[in-house]
Amino acid sequence: MTPHFHFQVRIRERYKLLLLLGLGAAGGAVFIRQAGLDMEEQIISGGSAFLAALAQSGGEGEELFIRLLWGRAWLPAVFVALSFTALGLASLYLFWVYLGFAMTTTFWAAMASYGWRGPFYFWGLLFPQYLAYAPAFLLIYVGCAQWNRFRRDRRIPSKGRWIGLPQFRLFVLRIVLGTGLYLFGIYMESYWNPWILQKFFIKT
């Protein structure tokens, strides 16, 4: 008899996310390398204009909240909807790749615009809303990913028979908690983050 060898490699979820973030960061580094001086000049002028607009935007927290809400509400909705399809895991993985890319290019933009002060501006742009966004993304990701795998492995009929399953209740709980944190992050980004930027970073 010919021996058969079967290798099954399972990457722990946290390592998988770090790998996806690393791939996105590597893509961001390649993009930065190819960007050239023209792109750097556009980044510098755009960053200065962005902070100048923030310096004159006092008192528009409610307007900013509504604008951010409309601009960001689609993300958890898309994840939840796709978790019921075969594209669920692929979309979740691509999100973490994109997040690594976006974080890398944003950090580079801050460094290109403000030199040694760039890292402080970078963290200033993320604080404090990412204290809520990070666990919200993880809760929504875990909920959608595990539900998608459960549906795929069990081949559950789509006629509502999954509604009473404990796996579905856990999925709903994670989505509700994640969405609540996500909304709180939008609130902090609308009301707290502009105040922090204007108080500590922006010189009018």
Coordinates of N, CA and C in Angstrom, one line a residue:
M1 N 0.8 -1.2 0.0 CA 0.0 0.0 0.0 C 0.9 1.3 0.0
T2 N 0.4 2.2 -0.8 CA 1.1 3.5 -0.8 C 0.7 4.4 0.3
P3 N 1.6 4.8 1.2 CA 1.2 5.7 2.3 C 0.6 7.0 1.8
H4 N -0.4 7.5 2.5 CA -1.0 8.8 2.2 C -0.8 9.7 3.4
F5 N -0.3 10.9 3.1 CA 0.0 11.9 4.1 C -1.0 13.0 3.9
H6 N -1.6 13.4 5.0 CA -2.6 14.5 5.0 C -2.1 15.5 6.0
F7 N -1.9 16.7 5.5 CA -1.4 17.8 6.3 C -2.6 18.8 6.4
Q8 N -2.9 19.1 7.6 CA -4.0 20.1 7.9 C -3.4 21.2 8.7
V9 N -3.3 22.4 8.2 CA -2.8 23.5 8.9 C -3.9 24.5 9.3
R10 N -4.0 24.7 10.5 CA -5.0 25.6 11.0 C -4.4 26.8 11.7
I11 N -4.6 28.0 11.1 CA -4.0 29.2 11.7 C -5.0 29.7 12.7
R12 N -4.5 30.0 13.9 CA -5.4 30.6 14.9 C -5.9 32.0 14.4
E13 N -7.1 32.3 14.8 CA -7.8 33.5 14.3 C -7.0 34.7 14.5
R14 N -6.4 34.9 15.6 CA -5.6 36.2 15.9 C -4.4 36.2 15.0
Y15 N -3.7 35.1 14.7 CA -2.6 35.1 13.8 C -3.0 35.3 12.4
K16 N -4.2 34.8 12.1 CA -4.7 35.1 10.7 C -5.0 36.6 10.5
L17 N -5.6 37.2 11.5 CA -5.8 38.6 11.4 C -4.5 39.4 11.3
L18 N -3.5 39.0 12.1 CA -2.2 39.7 12.0 C -1.6 39.5 10.6
L19 N -1.7 38.3 10.1 CA -1.2 38.1 8.8 C -1.9 38.9 7.7
L20 N -3.2 39.0 7.8 CA -4.0 39.9 6.8 C -3.6 41.3 7.0
L21 N -3.5 41.8 8.2 CA -3.0 43.2 8.4 C -1.6 43.4 7.9
G22 N -0.8 42.4 8.1 CA 0.6 42.5 7.5 C 0.6 42.6 6.0
L23 N -0.2 41.8 5.4 CA -0.3 41.8 3.9 C -0.8 43.2 3.4
G24 N -1.8 43.8 4.1 CA -2.2 45.1 3.8 C -1.1 46.1 4.0
A25 N -0.4 46.0 5.1 CA 0.7 46.9 5.4 C 1.8 46.8 4.3
A26 N 2.1 45.6 3.9 CA 3.1 45.4 2.8 C 2.6 46.0 1.5
G27 N 1.3 45.9 1.2 CA 0.8 46.5 0.0 C 0.9 48.0 0.1
G28 N 0.6 48.6 1.3 CA 0.8 50.0 1.5 C 2.2 50.5 1.3
A29 N 3.2 49.7 1.8 CA 4.6 50.0 1.6 C 5.0 50.0 0.2
V30 N 4.4 49.1 -0.6 CA 4.7 49.0 -2.0 C 4.1 50.3 -2.7
F31 N 2.9 50.6 -2.3 CA 2.2 51.8 -2.9 C 3.0 53.1 -2.6
I32 N 3.5 53.2 -1.3 CA 4.3 54.4 -1.0 C 5.6 54.4 -1.8
R33 N 6.2 53.3 -2.0 CA 7.5 53.3 -2.7 C 7.2 53.7 -4.2
Q34 N 6.1 53.4 -4.7 CA 5.8 53.7 -6.1 C 5.1 55.1 -6.3
A35 N 4.8 55.7 -5.1 CA 4.0 57.0 -5.2 C 4.8 58.1 -5.8
G36 N 6.1 58.3 -5.4 CA 6.9 59.4 -5.9 C 6.7 60.7 -5.3
L37 N 7.4 61.7 -5.7 CA 7.4 63.0 -5.0 C 6.1 63.8 -5.3
D38 N 5.5 63.6 -6.5 CA 4.3 64.3 -6.8 C 3.2 63.9 -5.8
M39 N 3.0 62.6 -5.5 CA 2.0 62.1 -4.6 C 2.3 62.7 -3.2
E40 N 3.6 62.7 -2.8 CA 4.0 63.2 -1.5 C 3.6 64.7 -1.3
E41 N 3.8 65.5 -2.4 CA 3.4 66.9 -2.3 C 1.8 67.0 -2.2
Q42 N 1.1 66.2 -2.9 CA -0.3 66.2 -2.8 C -0.8 65.8 -1.4
I43 N -0.1 64.9 -0.8 CA -0.4 64.4 0.5 C -0.2 65.6 1.5
I44 N 0.9 66.3 1.4 CA 1.3 67.4 2.3 C 0.2 68.5 2.2
S45 N -0.1 68.9 1.0 CA -1.1 70.0 0.8 C -2.5 69.5 1.3
G46 N -2.8 68.3 1.0 CA -4.1 67.8 1.4 C -4.2 67.7 3.0
G47 N -3.2 67.2 3.6 CA -3.2 67.1 5.1 C -3.3 68.5 5.7
S48 N -2.6 69.5 5.2 CA -2.7 70.8 5.8 C -4.1 71.4 5.6
A49 N -4.7 71.2 4.4 CA -6.0 71.7 4.2 C -7.0 71.0 5.1
F50 N -6.8 69.7 5.3 CA -7.7 68.9 6.2 C -7.7 69.5 7.6
L51 N -6.5 69.7 8.2 CA -6.4 70.3 9.5 C -6.9 71.7 9.6
A52 N -6.7 72.5 8.6 CA -7.2 73.8 8.5 C -8.7 73.9 8.6
A53 N -9.3 72.9 7.8 CA -10.8 72.8 7.9 C -11.3 72.4 9.2
L54 N -10.6 71.5 9.9 CA -10.9 71.1 11.2 C -10.9 72.3 12.2
A55 N -9.9 73.1 12.0 CA -9.7 74.3 12.9 C -10.9 75.2 12.9
Q56 N -11.6 75.2 11.8 CA -12.7 76.2 11.6 C -14.0 75.5 11.7
S57 N -14.0 74.2 12.2 CA -15.3 73.4 12.2 C -15.9 73.3 13.6
G58 N -15.6 74.2 14.5 CA -16.2 74.1 15.8 C -17.7 74.1 15.9
G59 N -18.2 73.3 16.7 CA -19.7 73.3 16.9 C -20.5 72.5 15.9
E60 N -19.9 71.7 15.0 CA -20.7 71.0 14.0 C -20.7 69.5 14.4
G61 N -20.7 69.2 15.6 CA -20.6 67.8 16.0 C -21.8 67.0 15.5
E62 N -23.0 67.6 15.7 CA -24.2 66.8 15.2 C -24.2 66.6 13.7
E63 N -23.8 67.6 13.0 CA -23.8 67.5 11.5 C -22.7 66.5 11.1
L64 N -21.6 66.5 11.8 CA -20.5 65.5 11.5 C -21.0 64.1 11.9
F65 N -21.7 64.0 13.0 CA -22.2 62.6 13.4 C -23.1 62.1 12.4
I66 N -24.0 62.8 11.8 CA -24.9 62.3 10.8 C -24.2 62.0 9.6
R67 N -23.2 62.8 9.2 CA -22.4 62.5 8.0 C -21.6 61.2 8.1
L68 N -21.0 61.1 9.3 CA -20.2 59.8 9.5 C -21.1 58.6 9.6
L69 N -22.3 58.8 10.2 CA -23.2 57.7 10.4 C -23.6 57.2 9.0
W70 N -24.0 58.1 8.1 CA -24.4 57.7 6.7 C -23.2 57.1 6.0
G71 N -22.0 57.6 6.3 CA -20.8 57.2 5.5 C -20.3 55.8 6.0
R72 N -20.5 55.5 7.3 CA -19.9 54.3 7.8 C -21.0 53.2 8.1
A73 N -22.2 53.5 8.1 CA -23.2 52.5 8.4 C -23.3 51.3 7.5
W74 N -22.8 51.4 6.3 CA -22.9 50.4 5.3 C -21.9 49.2 5.7
L75 N -20.8 49.5 6.4 CA -19.8 48.4 6.6 C -20.4 47.3 7.4
P76 N -20.9 47.4 8.6 CA -21.5 46.3 9.3 C -22.7 45.6 8.6
A77 N -23.5 46.5 7.9 CA -24.6 45.9 7.1 C -24.1 45.0 6.0
V78 N -23.0 45.4 5.3 CA -22.5 44.5 4.2 C -21.9 43.2 4.8
F79 N -21.2 43.3 6.0 CA -20.7 42.1 6.6 C -21.8 41.1 7.0
V80 N -22.8 41.7 7.6 CA -23.9 40.8 8.0 C -24.6 40.1 6.8
A81 N -24.9 40.9 5.8 CA -25.5 40.4 4.6 C -24.7 39.3 4.0
L82 N -23.4 39.6 3.8 CA -22.5 38.6 3.1 C -22.3 37.4 3.9
S83 N -22.5 37.5 5.3 CA -22.3 36.3 6.1 C -23.3 35.2 5.8
F84 N -24.3 35.5 5.0 CA -25.3 34.5 4.6 C -25.0 34.0 3.2
T85 N -23.9 34.4 2.6 CA -23.5 34.0 1.3 C -22.1 33.3 1.3
A86 N -21.8 32.8 0.1 CA -20.4 32.2 0.0 C -19.3 33.2 0.0
L87 N -19.6 34.5 -0.1 CA -18.6 35.5 -0.2 C -18.3 36.1 1.2
G88 N -18.9 35.6 2.3 CA -18.8 36.2 3.6 C -17.3 36.2 4.1
L89 N -16.6 35.1 4.1 CA -15.3 35.1 4.6 C -14.3 35.9 3.7
A90 N -14.5 35.8 2.4 CA -13.6 36.6 1.5 C -13.7 38.1 1.8
S91 N -14.9 38.6 2.0 CA -15.1 40.0 2.2 C -14.5 40.4 3.6
L92 N -14.7 39.6 4.6 CA -14.1 39.9 5.9 C -12.6 39.9 5.8
Y93 N -12.0 38.9 5.1 CA -10.5 38.9 5.0 C -10.0 40.1 4.2
L94 N -10.7 40.5 3.2 CA -10.3 41.7 2.4 C -10.4 42.9 3.2
F95 N -11.3 43.0 4.1 CA -11.4 44.2 5.0 C -10.2 44.4 5.8
W96 N -9.7 43.3 6.4 CA -8.5 43.4 7.3 C -7.2 43.8 6.4
V97 N -7.2 43.2 5.2 CA -6.1 43.6 4.3 C -6.2 45.1 4.0
Y98 N -7.4 45.6 3.7 CA -7.6 47.0 3.4 C -7.2 47.9 4.6
L99 N -7.6 47.4 5.8 CA -7.3 48.2 7.0 C -5.8 48.3 7.2
G100 N -5.0 47.2 7.0 CA -3.6 47.3 7.1 C -3.0 48.3 6.1
F101 N -3.6 48.3 4.8 CA -3.1 49.2 3.8 C -3.4 50.6 4.2
A102 N -4.7 50.9 4.7 CA -5.1 52.2 5.0 C -4.3 52.8 6.2
M103 N -4.0 52.0 7.2 CA -3.3 52.5 8.4 C -1.8 52.8 7.9
T104 N -1.2 52.0 7.1 CA 0.1 52.3 6.6 C 0.2 53.6 5.8
T105 N -0.7 53.7 4.9 CA -0.6 54.9 4.0 C -1.0 56.2 4.8
T106 N -1.9 56.0 5.8 CA -2.3 57.2 6.6 C -1.1 57.6 7.5
F107 N -0.4 56.6 8.1 CA 0.8 56.9 8.9 C 1.9 57.6 8.0
W108 N 2.1 57.1 6.8 CA 3.0 57.8 5.9 C 2.6 59.2 5.6
A109 N 1.3 59.4 5.3 CA 0.8 60.7 5.0 C 1.1 61.7 6.2
A110 N 0.9 61.2 7.4 CA 1.2 62.1 8.6 C 2.6 62.4 8.7
M111 N 3.5 61.4 8.4 CA 4.9 61.6 8.4 C 5.4 62.6 7.3
A112 N 4.8 62.4 6.1 CA 5.2 63.3 5.0 C 4.7 64.7 5.3
S113 N 3.6 64.9 5.9 CA 3.0 66.2 6.1 C 3.7 66.9 7.3
Y114 N 4.0 66.2 8.4 CA 4.4 66.9 9.6 C 5.7 66.4 10.2
G115 N 6.4 65.6 9.5 CA 7.8 65.2 10.0 C 7.7 64.4 11.3
W116 N 8.6 64.8 12.2 CA 8.7 64.1 13.5 C 7.4 64.2 14.3
R117 N 6.5 65.2 14.0 CA 5.2 65.2 14.7 C 4.2 64.3 14.1
G118 N 4.5 63.7 12.9 CA 3.6 62.9 12.2 C 2.9 61.8 13.1
P119 N 3.7 61.0 13.8 CA 3.1 59.9 14.6 C 2.1 60.5 15.6
F120 N 2.4 61.6 16.2 CA 1.4 62.2 17.1 C 0.1 62.6 16.4
Y121 N 0.2 63.2 15.2 CA -1.0 63.5 14.5 C -1.7 62.2 14.1
F122 N -1.0 61.2 13.7 CA -1.6 59.9 13.3 C -2.4 59.4 14.5
W123 N -1.9 59.3 15.7 CA -2.6 58.8 16.8 C -3.7 59.7 17.2
G124 N -3.5 61.0 17.0 CA -4.5 62.0 17.3 C -5.8 61.8 16.4
L125 N -5.5 61.4 15.1 CA -6.6 61.2 14.2 C -7.4 59.9 14.6
L126 N -6.8 59.0 15.3 CA -7.5 57.7 15.6 C -8.1 57.7 17.0
F127 N -7.6 58.6 17.9 CA -8.1 58.6 19.3 C -9.2 59.6 19.5
P128 N -10.2 59.2 20.3 CA -10.4 57.9 21.1 C -11.3 56.9 20.4
Q129 N -11.7 57.2 19.1 CA -12.8 56.4 18.5 C -12.4 54.9 18.3
Y130 N -11.0 54.7 18.1 CA -10.6 53.4 17.8 C -10.6 52.5 19.0
L131 N -10.7 53.1 20.2 CA -11.0 52.3 21.4 C -12.3 51.6 21.3
A132 N -13.2 52.1 20.6 CA -14.5 51.5 20.4 C -14.5 50.7 19.0
Y133 N -13.9 51.3 18.0 CA -13.9 50.7 16.7 C -13.2 49.3 16.7
A134 N -12.1 49.2 17.4 CA -11.3 47.9 17.3 C -12.1 46.8 17.9
P135 N -12.7 46.9 19.1 CA -13.5 45.7 19.6 C -14.7 45.5 18.8
A136 N -15.3 46.6 18.2 CA -16.5 46.5 17.4 C -16.2 45.7 16.1
F137 N -15.1 46.0 15.5 CA -14.7 45.3 14.3 C -14.5 43.8 14.6
L138 N -13.8 43.5 15.8 CA -13.5 42.1 16.1 C -14.8 41.4 16.4
L139 N -15.7 42.0 17.2 CA -17.0 41.3 17.5 C -17.8 41.0 16.2
I140 N -17.9 42.0 15.3 CA -18.6 41.8 14.1 C -17.9 40.7 13.2
Y141 N -16.6 40.8 13.1 CA -15.8 39.9 12.3 C -16.0 38.4 12.9
V142 N -15.9 38.2 14.2 CA -16.0 36.9 14.7 C -17.4 36.4 14.6
G143 N -18.4 37.2 14.8 CA -19.8 36.8 14.6 C -20.1 36.4 13.2
C144 N -19.7 37.2 12.3 CA -20.0 36.9 10.9 C -19.2 35.7 10.4
A145 N -17.9 35.6 10.7 CA -17.1 34.6 10.3 C -17.6 33.2 10.8
Q146 N -17.9 33.1 12.1 CA -18.3 31.9 12.6 C -19.7 31.4 12.1
W147 N -20.6 32.4 11.9 CA -21.9 32.1 11.4 C -21.8 31.6 10.0
N148 N -20.9 32.2 9.2 CA -20.7 31.8 7.8 C -20.2 30.4 7.7
R149 N -19.2 30.1 8.6 CA -18.6 28.8 8.6 C -19.6 27.7 9.0
F150 N -20.4 28.1 10.0 CA -21.5 27.2 10.5 C -22.5 26.9 9.4
R151 N -23.0 27.9 8.7 CA -23.9 27.7 7.6 C -23.3 26.8 6.5
R152 N -22.0 27.1 6.2 CA -21.4 26.4 5.1 C -21.2 24.9 5.5
D153 N -20.8 24.7 6.7 CA -20.5 23.3 7.1 C -21.7 22.5 7.3
R154 N -22.8 23.1 7.9 CA -24.0 22.4 8.2 C -25.0 22.4 7.0
R155 N -24.8 23.3 6.1 CA -25.7 23.4 4.9 C -27.2 23.6 5.4
I156 N -27.4 24.6 6.2 CA -28.7 24.8 6.8 C -29.6 25.3 5.7
P157 N -30.8 24.8 5.6 CA -31.8 25.4 4.7 C -32.1 26.9 4.9
S158 N -32.4 27.6 3.9 CA -32.5 29.0 4.0 C -34.0 29.4 4.2
K159 N -34.8 28.5 4.7 CA -36.2 28.8 5.0 C -36.5 29.2 6.4
G160 N -35.6 29.8 7.1 CA -35.8 30.3 8.4 C -35.6 29.3 9.5
R161 N -35.2 28.1 9.2 CA -35.1 27.1 10.2 C -33.9 27.3 11.1
W162 N -33.0 28.2 10.7 CA -31.8 28.5 11.5 C -32.1 29.6 12.6
I163 N -33.3 30.2 12.6 CA -33.5 31.3 13.5 C -33.5 30.8 15.0
G164 N -33.9 29.6 15.3 CA -34.0 29.2 16.6 C -32.7 28.5 17.1
L165 N -31.7 28.5 16.3 CA -30.4 27.8 16.6 C -29.6 28.6 17.6
P166 N -28.9 28.0 18.6 CA -28.1 28.8 19.5 C -27.0 29.5 18.8
Q167 N -26.5 28.9 17.7 CA -25.4 29.6 17.0 C -25.9 30.9 16.4
F168 N -27.2 30.9 15.9 CA -27.7 32.1 15.4 C -27.9 33.2 16.5
R169 N -28.4 32.8 17.7 CA -28.6 33.7 18.8 C -27.2 34.3 19.2
L170 N -26.2 33.5 19.2 CA -24.8 34.0 19.5 C -24.4 35.0 18.4
F171 N -24.7 34.7 17.2 CA -24.3 35.6 16.1 C -25.1 36.9 16.2
V172 N -26.3 36.9 16.6 CA -27.1 38.1 16.8 C -26.6 38.9 17.9
L173 N -26.2 38.3 19.0 CA -25.7 39.0 20.2 C -24.4 39.7 19.9
R174 N -23.5 39.0 19.1 CA -22.2 39.6 18.8 C -22.4 40.8 17.8
I175 N -23.4 40.7 16.9 CA -23.6 41.8 16.0 C -24.2 43.0 16.7
V176 N -25.1 42.7 17.7 CA -25.8 43.8 18.4 C -24.7 44.6 19.2
L177 N -23.9 43.8 20.0 CA -22.8 44.4 20.8 C -21.8 45.1 19.9
G178 N -21.4 44.5 18.8 CA -20.4 45.2 17.9 C -21.0 46.4 17.3
T179 N -22.3 46.4 16.9 CA -22.9 47.6 16.3 C -23.0 48.7 17.3
G180 N -23.4 48.3 18.6 CA -23.4 49.3 19.6 C -22.1 50.0 19.8
L181 N -21.0 49.3 19.9 CA -19.7 49.8 20.0 C -19.3 50.7 18.8
Y182 N -19.7 50.2 17.7 CA -19.4 50.9 16.4 C -20.1 52.3 16.4
L183 N -21.3 52.3 16.8 CA -22.1 53.6 16.9 C -21.4 54.5 18.0
F184 N -21.0 54.0 19.1 CA -20.3 54.8 20.1 C -19.0 55.3 19.5
G185 N -18.3 54.5 18.7 CA -17.1 55.0 18.1 C -17.4 56.2 17.1
I186 N -18.5 56.1 16.4 CA -18.9 57.2 15.5 C -19.2 58.5 16.3
Y187 N -19.8 58.3 17.5 CA -20.1 59.4 18.4 C -18.8 60.0 18.8
M188 N -17.8 59.2 19.3 CA -16.6 59.8 19.7 C -15.8 60.5 18.6
E189 N -15.9 59.9 17.4 CA -15.2 60.5 16.3 C -15.8 61.8 15.9
S190 N -17.1 62.0 16.2 CA -17.8 63.2 15.8 C -17.7 64.3 16.8
Y191 N -17.7 64.0 18.1 CA -17.7 65.0 19.2 C -16.4 65.1 20.0
W192 N -15.7 64.0 20.2 CA -14.5 64.0 21.0 C -13.3 64.2 20.2
N193 N -13.1 63.5 19.1 CA -11.9 63.6 18.3 C -11.6 65.0 17.8
P194 N -12.6 65.7 17.2 CA -12.3 67.0 16.8 C -11.8 68.0 17.9
W195 N -12.4 67.8 19.1 CA -12.0 68.6 20.2 C -10.5 68.3 20.6
I196 N -10.2 67.0 20.6 CA -8.8 66.6 20.9 C -7.8 67.2 19.9
L197 N -8.2 67.1 18.6 CA -7.3 67.6 17.5 C -7.1 69.1 17.7
Q198 N -8.2 69.9 17.9 CA -8.2 71.3 18.0 C -7.4 71.8 19.3
K199 N -7.6 71.0 20.4 CA -7.0 71.3 21.6 C -5.5 71.1 21.6
F200 N -5.0 70.0 21.0 CA -3.6 69.6 21.2 C -2.8 69.7 19.9
F201 N -3.4 69.7 18.7 CA -2.7 69.5 17.5 C -2.8 70.7 16.6
I202 N -4.0 71.3 16.5 CA -4.2 72.3 15.4 C -3.9 73.7 16.0
K203 N -3.1 74.4 15.3 CA -2.8 75.8 15.7 C -3.5 76.7 14.7
T204 N -4.6 77.4 15.2 CA -5.4 78.3 14.3 C -4.6 79.5 14.0

